[in-house]
C-alpha atoms as a PDB file:
ATOM      1  CA  UNK A   1       6.507   0.906  26.117  1.00  0.00           C
ATOM      2  CA  UNK A   2       5.109  -2.623  26.038  1.00  0.00           C
ATOM      3  CA  UNK A   3       6.013  -5.098  23.302  1.00  0.00           C
ATOM      4  CA  UNK A   4       3.170  -7.360  22.192  1.00  0.00           C
ATOM      5  CA  UNK A   5       3.597 -10.495  20.063  1.00  0.00           C
ATOM      6  CA  UNK A   6       0.650 -12.584  18.933  1.00  0.00           C
ATOM      7  CA  UNK A   7      -0.028 -15.543  16.658  1.00  0.00           C
ATOM      8  CA  UNK A   8      -3.017 -16.848  14.697  1.00  0.00           C
ATOM      9  CA  UNK A   9      -3.488 -19.163  11.728  1.00  0.00           C
ATOM     10  CA  UNK A  10      -4.484 -18.015   8.292  1.00  0.00           C
ATOM     11  CA  UNK A  11      -6.849 -20.345   6.488  1.00  0.00           C
ATOM     12  CA  UNK A  12      -4.861 -21.659   3.497  1.00  0.00           C
ATOM     13  CA  UNK A  13      -7.759 -21.074   1.096  1.00  0.00           C
ATOM     14  CA  UNK A  14      -7.928 -17.443   2.308  1.00  0.00           C
ATOM     15  CA  UNK A  15      -4.206 -16.633   2.155  1.00  0.00           C
ATOM     16  CA  UNK A  16      -4.325 -14.627  -1.062  1.00  0.00           C
ATOM     17  CA  UNK A  17      -7.385 -12.703   0.172  1.00  0.00           C
ATOM     18  CA  UNK A  18      -5.566 -11.905   3.414  1.00  0.00           C
ATOM     19  CA  UNK A  19      -2.527 -10.654   1.514  1.00  0.00           C
ATOM     20  CA  UNK A  20      -4.730  -8.590  -0.798  1.00  0.00           C
ATOM     21  CA  UNK A  21      -6.585  -6.986   2.111  1.00  0.00           C
ATOM     22  CA  UNK A  22      -3.315  -5.934   3.723  1.00  0.00           C
ATOM     23  CA  UNK A  23      -1.977  -4.299   0.569  1.00  0.00           C
ATOM     24  CA  UNK A  24      -4.333  -1.401   1.246  1.00  0.00           C
ATOM     25  CA  UNK A  25      -5.421  -1.178   4.886  1.00  0.00           C
ATOM     26  CA  UNK A  26      -8.053   1.575   5.195  1.00  0.00           C
ATOM     27  CA  UNK A  27      -6.725   4.878   6.548  1.00  0.00           C
ATOM     28  CA  UNK A  28      -9.362   5.042   9.348  1.00  0.00           C
ATOM     29  CA  UNK A  29      -8.175   1.644  10.647  1.00  0.00           C
ATOM     30  CA  UNK A  30      -4.566   2.834  10.685  1.00  0.00           C
ATOM     31  CA  UNK A  31      -5.607   6.080  12.364  1.00  0.00           C
ATOM     32  CA  UNK A  32      -7.413   4.162  15.098  1.00  0.00           C
ATOM     33  CA  UNK A  33      -4.343   2.019  15.722  1.00  0.00           C
ATOM     34  CA  UNK A  34      -2.261   5.171  16.104  1.00  0.00           C
ATOM     35  CA  UNK A  35      -4.898   6.846  18.301  1.00  0.00           C
ATOM     36  CA  UNK A  36      -4.795   3.760  20.540  1.00  0.00           C
ATOM     37  CA  UNK A  37      -1.031   4.227  21.067  1.00  0.00           C
ATOM     38  CA  UNK A  38       0.052   1.328  18.835  1.00  0.00           C
ATOM     39  CA  UNK A  39       3.298   1.782  16.941  1.00  0.00           C
ATOM     40  CA  UNK A  40       5.625  -0.362  14.825  1.00  0.00           C
ATOM     41  CA  UNK A  41       2.869  -2.883  14.003  1.00  0.00           C
ATOM     42  CA  UNK A  42       3.793  -5.657  11.605  1.00  0.00           C
ATOM     43  CA  UNK A  43       2.394  -9.040  10.601  1.00  0.00           C
ATOM     44  CA  UNK A  44       4.608 -11.839   9.272  1.00  0.00           C
ATOM     45  CA  UNK A  45       3.702 -15.155   7.642  1.00  0.00           C
ATOM     46  CA  UNK A  46       5.309 -18.596   7.963  1.00  0.00           C
ATOM     47  CA  UNK A  47       3.353 -21.449   6.423  1.00  0.00           C
ATOM     48  CA  UNK A  48      -0.141 -20.879   7.772  1.00  0.00           C
ATOM     49  CA  UNK A  49       0.973 -18.972  10.884  1.00  0.00           C
ATOM     50  CA  UNK A  50       0.621 -15.227  11.160  1.00  0.00           C
ATOM     51  CA  UNK A  51       2.888 -13.540  13.694  1.00  0.00           C
ATOM     52  CA  UNK A  52       1.902 -10.035  14.759  1.00  0.00           C
ATOM     53  CA  UNK A  53       4.108  -7.617  16.656  1.00  0.00           C
ATOM     54  CA  UNK A  54       3.466  -4.102  17.907  1.00  0.00           C
ATOM     55  CA  UNK A  55       4.704  -1.666  20.488  1.00  0.00           C
ATOM     56  CA  UNK A  56       2.173  -0.123  22.849  1.00  0.00           C
ATOM     57  CA  UNK A  57       2.999   3.391  24.076  1.00  0.00           C
ATOM     58  CA  UNK A  58      -0.076   4.090  26.200  1.00  0.00           C
ATOM     59  CA  UNK A  59      -0.998   3.600  29.836  1.00  0.00           C
ATOM     60  CA  UNK A  60      -3.984   1.220  29.582  1.00  0.00           C
ATOM     61  CA  UNK A  61      -3.806  -1.427  26.868  1.00  0.00           C
ATOM     62  CA  UNK A  62      -7.142  -2.968  27.872  1.00  0.00           C
ATOM     63  CA  UNK A  63      -8.940   0.377  27.568  1.00  0.00           C
ATOM     64  CA  UNK A  64      -7.289   1.197  24.251  1.00  0.00           C
ATOM     65  CA  UNK A  65      -8.086  -2.277  22.923  1.00  0.00           C
ATOM     66  CA  UNK A  66     -11.733  -1.810  23.931  1.00  0.00           C
ATOM     67  CA  UNK A  67     -11.795   1.603  22.253  1.00  0.00           C
ATOM     68  CA  UNK A  68     -10.355   0.059  19.090  1.00  0.00           C
ATOM     69  CA  UNK A  69     -12.952  -2.734  19.170  1.00  0.00           C
ATOM     70  CA  UNK A  70     -15.743  -0.140  19.429  1.00  0.00           C
ATOM     71  CA  UNK A  71     -14.526   1.746  16.344  1.00  0.00           C
ATOM     72  CA  UNK A  72     -16.859   1.255  13.344  1.00  0.00           C
ATOM     73  CA  UNK A  73     -14.092   1.254  10.727  1.00  0.00           C
ATOM     74  CA  UNK A  74     -12.132  -1.318  12.720  1.00  0.00           C
ATOM     75  CA  UNK A  75     -15.221  -3.493  13.113  1.00  0.00           C
ATOM     76  CA  UNK A  76     -15.773  -3.380   9.345  1.00  0.00           C
ATOM     77  CA  UNK A  77     -12.110  -4.285   8.798  1.00  0.00           C
ATOM     78  CA  UNK A  78     -12.362  -7.215  11.191  1.00  0.00           C
ATOM     79  CA  UNK A  79     -15.454  -8.483   9.350  1.00  0.00           C
ATOM     80  CA  UNK A  80     -13.221  -8.745   6.266  1.00  0.00           C
ATOM     81  CA  UNK A  81     -10.164 -10.257   7.934  1.00  0.00           C
ATOM     82  CA  UNK A  82     -11.798 -12.612  10.462  1.00  0.00           C
ATOM     83  CA  UNK A  83     -12.973 -15.188   7.877  1.00  0.00           C
ATOM     84  CA  UNK A  84      -9.333 -15.510   6.807  1.00  0.00           C
ATOM     85  CA  UNK A  85      -8.137 -16.378  10.313  1.00  0.00           C
ATOM     86  CA  UNK A  86      -8.390 -19.276  12.742  1.00  0.00           C
ATOM     87  CA  UNK A  87      -7.119 -19.188  16.345  1.00  0.00           C
ATOM     88  CA  UNK A  88      -4.227 -21.501  17.198  1.00  0.00           C
ATOM     89  CA  UNK A  89      -4.799 -24.435  19.569  1.00  0.00           C
ATOM     90  CA  UNK A  90      -2.868 -22.595  22.294  1.00  0.00           C
ATOM     91  CA  UNK A  91      -5.300 -19.660  22.310  1.00  0.00           C
ATOM     92  CA  UNK A  92      -7.195 -19.154  25.549  1.00  0.00           C
ATOM     93  CA  UNK A  93     -10.984 -19.527  25.422  1.00  0.00           C
ATOM     94  CA  UNK A  94     -12.391 -16.481  23.626  1.00  0.00           C
ATOM     95  CA  UNK A  95      -8.937 -15.333  22.512  1.00  0.00           C
ATOM     96  CA  UNK A  96      -8.553 -14.643  18.776  1.00  0.00           C
ATOM     97  CA  UNK A  97      -4.892 -13.697  18.324  1.00  0.00           C
ATOM     98  CA  UNK A  98      -3.022 -15.695  20.997  1.00  0.00           C
ATOM     99  CA  UNK A  99      -0.572 -13.648  23.041  1.00  0.00           C
ATOM    100  CA  UNK A 100       3.003 -14.886  23.096  1.00  0.00           C
ATOM    101  CA  UNK A 101       5.444 -14.836  26.004  1.00  0.00           C
ATOM    102  CA  UNK A 102       8.634 -12.871  25.476  1.00  0.00           C
ATOM    103  CA  UNK A 103      11.556 -15.091  26.423  1.00  0.00           C
ATOM    104  CA  UNK A 104      14.417 -12.953  25.146  1.00  0.00           C
ATOM    105  CA  UNK A 105      15.153  -9.300  24.447  1.00  0.00           C
ATOM    106  CA  UNK A 106      18.584  -8.264  23.250  1.00  0.00           C
ATOM    107  CA  UNK A 107      20.190  -6.051  25.914  1.00  0.00           C
END
């Protein structure tokens, strides 16, 4: 199992829209996440920062991420959520949600 933590900004004027969208995530989007071996996914908010965490239980995260990105329901979902988000300054070129380094895990 691989733990993945990511961060992105939410546009302040889109915060309520972002919250509203996540009150009822479409079932096909959730099914795709599960089919791509993603478990225990959560998103947290502090100020204008969104922190996402999930556990990956597959063997090829890049392949599963590509499969998720090719899914029509997920693409439609991202068209709704993307206008609410803005990458952080630390994001690599082309990176949307910036990956975070794990510096501690309770033994």
